[in-house]
């Protein structure tokens, strides 16, 4: 094919592979393509899309001819789309000089992208647009072709060893010319222009890396990272997006809007309102999306940690540092930190309170531990002691203070609303506590908080400059911020740039958060007690359902209380794991926040999980009133989370109670009619027999009466008193409708047949045996009623 023909089919080919932007065309469905289920298609796709494969060769071939392809602005992340539609250019240099207005008759704004950008835009956004693709089998995201390609592209364009491989191009050095700048038809107010702050300075034109031969090797690296970050981490509310901008930008945008509105009689204001109103949908990242972002975070840590040590002489550093080394130095704080923080905040606040949050949690913990991806290996030791966090990471912790402190508080608030008896929820609490309990980590976080809380002793104009929001999207070759020796100033700049000048910081080691930790510790104790109760109840249930229990004529708990729980099915092994996780988590929390034994003892006393004199769990927290017991908010919480419950018992006529799962419905109704007919026919005779004082009367009372149950039964918290009824002597045959009774009788008849005993003889033996049993029980337990149903 000629270049002109390749240029024409390139957009069609990209859409055929990654799917259409509206999600209608699925394409190759790389997210569901796995080597285990489709080995041939899997290997072909990976080879074709490899960084040195045919597809990338086509991209570089078209790149050399400076072709451009239109990408609709309407499919960009919500905040960026709304910003461009408001004619306000985002800070990220990826969008600079690329916004193209439609020709006559065209609809919507477009970005004019070079082939490499166009390919990577489609590749990155397919993770978002194709999330509702049909799946016919279970797919493991980490084994999909898409996940493997992301990992391959990161290793190729952000190498931890060596330099970026040059593209397979005929040009010397593999240089690819930069796009020709294009001026938009309508003036844009750029967030990056007319501003001299050292923390926000960046160039507003096409990145100069394409023009500098020394930096040709990494322009693809910067473009790839910017696209990944913009597509995957830019999905938060427009209000949060505007909050991230510095005050001078808001003022500049306001002046621009007022001037445009005065010229066009409010039409741009109306379109601005429509753009703001259009972005109202809530973004819900999938678990696969979070796993891919975690892969990006882990690789960026490894990429940044592969930075060569700086030479002792600063002048030597300025002359010998390569563009790739400079890129490693600023890749996380400039490109990732702010957007990842907002993305994590969104997930912490909107993710469902279930076990799927584990993916978000692990991504957060991966970012918090860059030392795990450092090239040096920890010393091998036979003792399983946790590795101490080196002091060299203090600067990273201080410059990411909110990642550690505010998000930890957000996790506490989530943990306080989850059921910690669940092993998966207990594991998440254990993981967070274990990470923060690493030796020396809590001390460095506390030091960072102390630096932030230091009083202001700086020059006002310097403070104004450094508290501006840092640029995360400009080219890294722009002038870097001068080394600031004041660590306190760095921490303040980090906090205020992410949360604004009016942010009220909540100390992680302050009184308020400490109280939340104590509440969590109390819930952990309650969950441990609940798990123990479930374990004991499961053991009792298993014992009562043993083989010999089938030979009992009376079903258990016919008139008893409901003791079922959704957690009964988790098994003994899971309960043991839950107890282990919670015990270690409580130990780690005590280490982090220096909780004393006295505090733990006092907390255990407040838990209220101790058993009462009958060995049963206490009632939910209630207060007494004229109408009986009323649940408190704590009591409602205890019921919702299964920590406590009321003992519910059936108090009506036992003959009319609901049909149980272990009863045959037809037999219950038939035997009820038969019993009612017998009771109606012989009611007077049974009354006379039961009123006798001799042995016959005692035997009849044992079989025919339903004595009032004089027990201490806890009723509903609304009703204090109940009236009891004496139903008088009557015959009850409902026990014969129990499957357990029927199976027991069948087994007896079957065994009797082995000894040549017929059904009639076997029935006579059963009646004689039961009569003897009843006589004995009448002598010793006159008031006991064994088969009341």
Tab-separated table of C-alpha atoms in Angstrom, residues 152-438:
chain	number	residue	atom	x	y	z
A	152	UNK	CA	4.611	-4.084	27.562
A	153	UNK	CA	4.162	-0.435	26.526
A	154	UNK	CA	5.192	0.790	29.974
A	155	UNK	CA	8.339	-1.330	29.956
A	156	UNK	CA	9.205	-0.202	26.441
A	157	UNK	CA	8.555	3.543	26.683
A	158	UNK	CA	9.330	3.952	30.414
A	159	UNK	CA	12.296	1.593	30.814
A	160	UNK	CA	13.831	1.005	34.211
A	161	UNK	CA	17.128	-0.005	32.609
A	162	UNK	CA	18.812	1.565	29.620
A	163	UNK	CA	17.108	4.025	27.324
A	164	UNK	CA	13.995	4.042	25.165
A	165	UNK	CA	14.473	1.979	22.033
A	166	UNK	CA	14.433	4.152	18.904
A	167	UNK	CA	11.500	3.642	16.551
A	168	UNK	CA	12.122	1.508	13.460
A	169	UNK	CA	12.414	4.514	11.161
A	170	UNK	CA	14.648	5.389	8.260
A	171	UNK	CA	15.243	8.822	9.734
A	172	UNK	CA	18.621	9.297	11.456
A	173	UNK	CA	18.271	8.650	15.142
A	174	UNK	CA	14.653	7.667	14.723
A	175	UNK	CA	13.538	11.293	15.011
A	176	UNK	CA	9.916	12.001	14.263
A	177	UNK	CA	9.061	15.570	13.339
A	178	UNK	CA	6.767	17.528	15.577
A	179	UNK	CA	3.287	18.524	14.478
A	180	UNK	CA	2.834	21.824	12.767
A	181	UNK	CA	1.279	24.298	15.226
A	182	UNK	CA	-2.266	25.295	14.370
A	183	UNK	CA	-4.094	28.271	15.764
A	184	UNK	CA	-7.665	27.756	16.879
A	185	UNK	CA	-10.409	29.694	15.159
A	186	UNK	CA	-11.659	31.111	18.455
A	187	UNK	CA	-9.228	32.420	21.088
A	188	UNK	CA	-8.749	30.157	24.115
A	189	UNK	CA	-7.959	31.201	27.665
A	190	UNK	CA	-5.080	28.917	28.546
A	191	UNK	CA	-4.487	27.827	32.116
A	192	UNK	CA	-0.779	27.771	31.445
A	193	UNK	CA	-0.171	31.165	29.791
A	194	UNK	CA	0.772	34.539	31.301
A	195	UNK	CA	1.992	33.021	34.522
A	196	UNK	CA	5.517	33.099	35.927
A	197	UNK	CA	5.147	30.894	38.995
A	198	UNK	CA	8.057	28.480	39.221
A	199	UNK	CA	5.705	25.709	40.312
A	200	UNK	CA	3.312	26.271	37.413
A	201	UNK	CA	5.631	27.292	34.556
A	202	UNK	CA	5.285	25.216	31.413
A	203	UNK	CA	5.317	25.870	27.716
A	204	UNK	CA	1.960	26.234	26.013
A	205	UNK	CA	3.040	25.055	22.553
A	206	UNK	CA	3.922	21.611	21.287
A	207	UNK	CA	6.519	20.034	23.635
A	208	UNK	CA	9.985	21.092	22.714
A	209	UNK	CA	11.269	17.558	23.041
A	210	UNK	CA	10.433	17.038	19.388
A	211	UNK	CA	12.736	19.849	18.362
A	212	UNK	CA	15.712	19.052	20.595
A	213	UNK	CA	17.787	16.149	19.224
A	214	UNK	CA	18.998	15.319	22.722
A	215	UNK	CA	15.458	14.681	23.864
A	216	UNK	CA	14.137	12.759	20.845
A	217	UNK	CA	14.464	9.515	22.782
A	218	UNK	CA	11.747	10.271	25.316
A	219	UNK	CA	9.033	12.312	23.590
A	220	UNK	CA	7.027	9.113	23.150
A	221	UNK	CA	7.473	8.355	26.859
A	222	UNK	CA	6.016	11.682	27.896
A	223	UNK	CA	3.169	11.442	25.387
A	224	UNK	CA	2.301	7.894	26.444
A	225	UNK	CA	2.224	8.789	30.131
A	226	UNK	CA	0.173	11.940	29.582
A	227	UNK	CA	-2.408	10.003	27.562
A	228	UNK	CA	-2.665	7.219	30.145
A	229	UNK	CA	-3.053	9.690	32.995
A	230	UNK	CA	-5.556	11.875	31.157
A	231	UNK	CA	-7.724	8.953	30.075
A	232	UNK	CA	-7.606	6.874	33.263
A	233	UNK	CA	-7.257	9.394	36.106
A	234	UNK	CA	-9.233	12.388	34.907
A	235	UNK	CA	-12.758	11.229	35.759
A	236	UNK	CA	-13.890	13.304	38.705
A	237	UNK	CA	-16.391	16.104	39.224
A	238	UNK	CA	-16.070	19.350	37.323
A	239	UNK	CA	-16.235	21.209	40.639
A	240	UNK	CA	-13.151	19.324	41.822
A	241	UNK	CA	-11.436	20.068	38.508
A	242	UNK	CA	-12.052	23.783	38.932
A	243	UNK	CA	-10.971	23.635	42.570
A	244	UNK	CA	-7.581	22.347	41.460
A	245	UNK	CA	-6.931	25.502	39.466
A	246	UNK	CA	-5.058	28.387	41.052
A	247	UNK	CA	-6.808	31.681	41.999
A	248	UNK	CA	-5.261	33.699	39.183
A	249	UNK	CA	-6.645	31.228	36.636
A	250	UNK	CA	-10.174	31.523	38.040
A	251	UNK	CA	-9.942	35.314	37.833
A	252	UNK	CA	-8.596	35.154	34.285
A	253	UNK	CA	-11.385	32.802	33.203
A	254	UNK	CA	-13.997	35.052	34.834
A	255	UNK	CA	-12.724	38.141	32.967
A	256	UNK	CA	-12.685	36.169	29.731
A	257	UNK	CA	-16.257	34.937	30.149
A	258	UNK	CA	-17.526	38.409	31.000
A	259	UNK	CA	-15.870	39.906	27.940
A	260	UNK	CA	-17.215	37.198	25.636
A	261	UNK	CA	-20.706	37.452	27.139
A	262	UNK	CA	-20.809	41.214	26.577
A	263	UNK	CA	-19.864	40.754	22.906
A	264	UNK	CA	-22.193	37.894	22.052
A	265	UNK	CA	-25.190	38.777	24.226
A	266	UNK	CA	-24.903	35.804	26.481
A	267	UNK	CA	-24.806	32.977	23.956
A	268	UNK	CA	-21.407	31.691	25.132
A	269	UNK	CA	-22.684	31.894	28.674
A	270	UNK	CA	-25.570	29.688	27.680
A	271	UNK	CA	-23.236	27.187	26.006
A	272	UNK	CA	-21.062	27.307	29.096
A	273	UNK	CA	-24.068	26.480	31.232
A	274	UNK	CA	-24.944	23.626	28.899
A	275	UNK	CA	-21.387	22.315	29.120
A	276	UNK	CA	-21.497	22.446	32.891
A	277	UNK	CA	-24.914	20.810	32.974
A	278	UNK	CA	-23.849	18.115	30.510
A	279	UNK	CA	-21.251	16.748	32.918
A	280	UNK	CA	-23.540	15.474	35.624
A	281	UNK	CA	-23.042	11.722	35.246
A	282	UNK	CA	-21.167	9.940	38.007
A	283	UNK	CA	-18.065	8.070	36.933
A	284	UNK	CA	-17.890	4.512	38.271
A	285	UNK	CA	-14.520	2.907	37.567
A	286	UNK	CA	-14.503	-0.835	37.166
A	287	UNK	CA	-12.286	-3.236	39.072
A	288	UNK	CA	-10.308	-3.851	35.879
A	289	UNK	CA	-9.777	-0.101	35.476
A	290	UNK	CA	-8.364	0.072	38.995
A	291	UNK	CA	-6.065	-2.912	38.386
A	292	UNK	CA	-4.635	-1.240	35.276
A	293	UNK	CA	-4.042	1.985	37.206
A	294	UNK	CA	-2.283	-0.023	39.904
A	295	UNK	CA	-0.038	-1.531	37.244
A	296	UNK	CA	0.771	2.018	36.088
A	297	UNK	CA	1.530	3.141	39.657
A	298	UNK	CA	3.822	0.186	40.358
A	299	UNK	CA	5.749	0.687	37.128
A	300	UNK	CA	6.129	4.436	37.692
A	301	UNK	CA	7.606	3.722	41.134
A	302	UNK	CA	10.085	1.306	39.591
A	303	UNK	CA	10.792	3.794	36.779
A	304	UNK	CA	11.350	6.679	39.181
A	305	UNK	CA	13.452	4.581	41.562
A	306	UNK	CA	15.768	3.594	38.728
A	307	UNK	CA	17.078	7.173	38.693
A	308	UNK	CA	20.856	7.259	38.943
A	309	UNK	CA	22.265	8.926	42.082
A	310	UNK	CA	23.000	12.611	41.607
A	311	UNK	CA	26.678	13.547	41.352
A	312	UNK	CA	28.186	15.478	44.201
A	313	UNK	CA	28.785	18.555	42.085
A	314	UNK	CA	25.588	20.421	41.120
A	315	UNK	CA	27.269	21.873	38.037
A	316	UNK	CA	28.208	18.418	36.841
A	317	UNK	CA	24.608	17.318	37.269
A	318	UNK	CA	23.306	20.107	35.064
A	319	UNK	CA	25.554	19.013	32.204
A	320	UNK	CA	25.444	15.235	32.456
A	321	UNK	CA	21.789	14.478	33.277
A	322	UNK	CA	20.015	12.966	30.272
A	323	UNK	CA	16.400	13.841	29.391
A	324	UNK	CA	15.298	10.375	30.506
A	325	UNK	CA	16.922	10.893	33.925
A	326	UNK	CA	15.238	14.297	34.232
A	327	UNK	CA	11.943	12.670	33.296
A	328	UNK	CA	12.356	10.034	36.035
A	329	UNK	CA	12.926	12.799	38.568
A	330	UNK	CA	9.614	14.562	37.962
A	331	UNK	CA	7.374	11.827	36.589
A	332	UNK	CA	5.357	11.172	39.763
A	333	UNK	CA	4.968	14.655	41.317
A	334	UNK	CA	4.308	16.437	38.034
A	335	UNK	CA	2.258	13.946	36.039
A	336	UNK	CA	0.553	11.580	38.468
A	337	UNK	CA	0.316	12.773	42.063
A	338	UNK	CA	-2.560	15.234	41.864
A	339	UNK	CA	-4.825	13.267	39.536
A	340	UNK	CA	-4.224	9.992	41.386
A	341	UNK	CA	-5.099	11.686	44.678
A	342	UNK	CA	-8.404	12.943	43.277
A	343	UNK	CA	-9.097	9.551	41.686
A	344	UNK	CA	-8.510	7.755	44.999
A	345	UNK	CA	-10.687	10.246	46.844
A	346	UNK	CA	-13.477	9.581	44.363
A	347	UNK	CA	-13.141	5.808	44.805
A	348	UNK	CA	-13.009	6.037	48.611
A	349	UNK	CA	-16.188	8.084	48.620
A	350	UNK	CA	-18.239	6.254	45.974
A	351	UNK	CA	-17.091	2.628	45.877
A	352	UNK	CA	-19.616	0.123	47.269
A	353	UNK	CA	-19.007	-1.153	50.790
A	354	UNK	CA	-18.094	-4.647	49.681
A	355	UNK	CA	-15.038	-6.805	49.126
A	356	UNK	CA	-14.413	-5.428	45.606
A	357	UNK	CA	-12.870	-2.363	47.277
A	358	UNK	CA	-9.776	-4.544	47.754
A	359	UNK	CA	-8.575	-3.508	44.261
A	360	UNK	CA	-8.706	0.205	45.179
A	361	UNK	CA	-7.065	-0.520	48.506
A	362	UNK	CA	-4.113	-2.348	46.963
A	363	UNK	CA	-3.612	0.429	44.406
A	364	UNK	CA	-3.486	2.975	47.239
A	365	UNK	CA	-1.093	0.866	49.299
A	366	UNK	CA	1.140	0.357	46.254
A	367	UNK	CA	1.489	4.111	45.836
A	368	UNK	CA	2.246	4.555	49.543
A	369	UNK	CA	5.176	2.127	49.432
A	370	UNK	CA	7.660	3.195	46.731
A	371	UNK	CA	10.411	1.384	48.654
A	372	UNK	CA	8.862	-1.920	47.596
A	373	UNK	CA	9.856	-1.133	44.002
A	374	UNK	CA	13.349	0.180	44.731
A	375	UNK	CA	16.204	-1.647	42.956
A	376	UNK	CA	18.019	-2.547	46.171
A	377	UNK	CA	16.973	-5.820	47.708
A	378	UNK	CA	16.161	-6.131	51.420
A	379	UNK	CA	18.689	-8.140	53.417
A	380	UNK	CA	17.769	-11.761	53.816
A	381	UNK	CA	16.968	-12.608	57.409
A	382	UNK	CA	15.672	-15.716	59.072
A	383	UNK	CA	13.630	-13.619	61.477
A	384	UNK	CA	10.233	-12.576	60.077
A	385	UNK	CA	10.608	-9.002	61.293
A	386	UNK	CA	9.072	-6.191	59.208
A	387	UNK	CA	11.535	-4.147	57.225
A	388	UNK	CA	12.090	-0.648	58.554
A	389	UNK	CA	11.316	2.241	56.199
A	390	UNK	CA	14.522	4.110	55.395
A	391	UNK	CA	14.824	7.799	56.234
A	392	UNK	CA	15.552	8.555	52.587
A	393	UNK	CA	11.828	8.174	51.891
A	394	UNK	CA	10.933	10.981	54.293
A	395	UNK	CA	10.841	13.519	51.442
A	396	UNK	CA	8.389	11.358	49.444
A	397	UNK	CA	6.143	10.902	52.479
A	398	UNK	CA	6.142	14.630	53.235
A	399	UNK	CA	5.399	15.568	49.624
A	400	UNK	CA	2.525	13.050	49.589
A	401	UNK	CA	1.250	13.703	53.099
A	402	UNK	CA	-2.434	13.778	52.171
A	403	UNK	CA	-2.092	10.402	50.457
A	404	UNK	CA	-1.147	8.949	53.823
A	405	UNK	CA	-3.257	10.945	56.259
A	406	UNK	CA	-6.493	12.081	54.623
A	407	UNK	CA	-7.025	8.845	52.733
A	408	UNK	CA	-6.316	6.893	55.918
A	409	UNK	CA	-9.136	8.810	57.592
A	410	UNK	CA	-11.316	8.025	54.588
A	411	UNK	CA	-10.539	4.333	55.001
A	412	UNK	CA	-11.389	4.521	58.708
A	413	UNK	CA	-14.807	5.940	57.870
A	414	UNK	CA	-15.379	3.099	55.403
A	415	UNK	CA	-14.184	0.422	57.834
A	416	UNK	CA	-16.554	1.696	60.527
A	417	UNK	CA	-19.474	1.002	58.175
A	418	UNK	CA	-18.489	-2.492	57.055
A	419	UNK	CA	-19.122	-5.907	58.552
A	420	UNK	CA	-15.756	-6.927	59.963
A	421	UNK	CA	-16.927	-10.489	60.594
A	422	UNK	CA	-16.547	-11.065	56.865
A	423	UNK	CA	-13.042	-12.466	56.220
A	424	UNK	CA	-12.551	-10.253	53.141
A	425	UNK	CA	-13.396	-7.071	55.046
A	426	UNK	CA	-11.218	-8.155	57.964
A	427	UNK	CA	-8.361	-8.767	55.529
A	428	UNK	CA	-8.594	-5.196	54.202
A	429	UNK	CA	-8.359	-3.738	57.708
A	430	UNK	CA	-5.406	-6.029	58.394
A	431	UNK	CA	-3.615	-4.957	55.187
A	432	UNK	CA	-3.911	-1.241	55.931
A	433	UNK	CA	-2.862	-1.658	59.554
A	434	UNK	CA	0.117	-3.796	58.546
A	435	UNK	CA	1.364	-1.246	55.999
A	436	UNK	CA	1.081	1.728	58.349
A	437	UNK	CA	2.691	-0.267	61.178
A	438	UNK	CA	5.966	-0.637	59.287
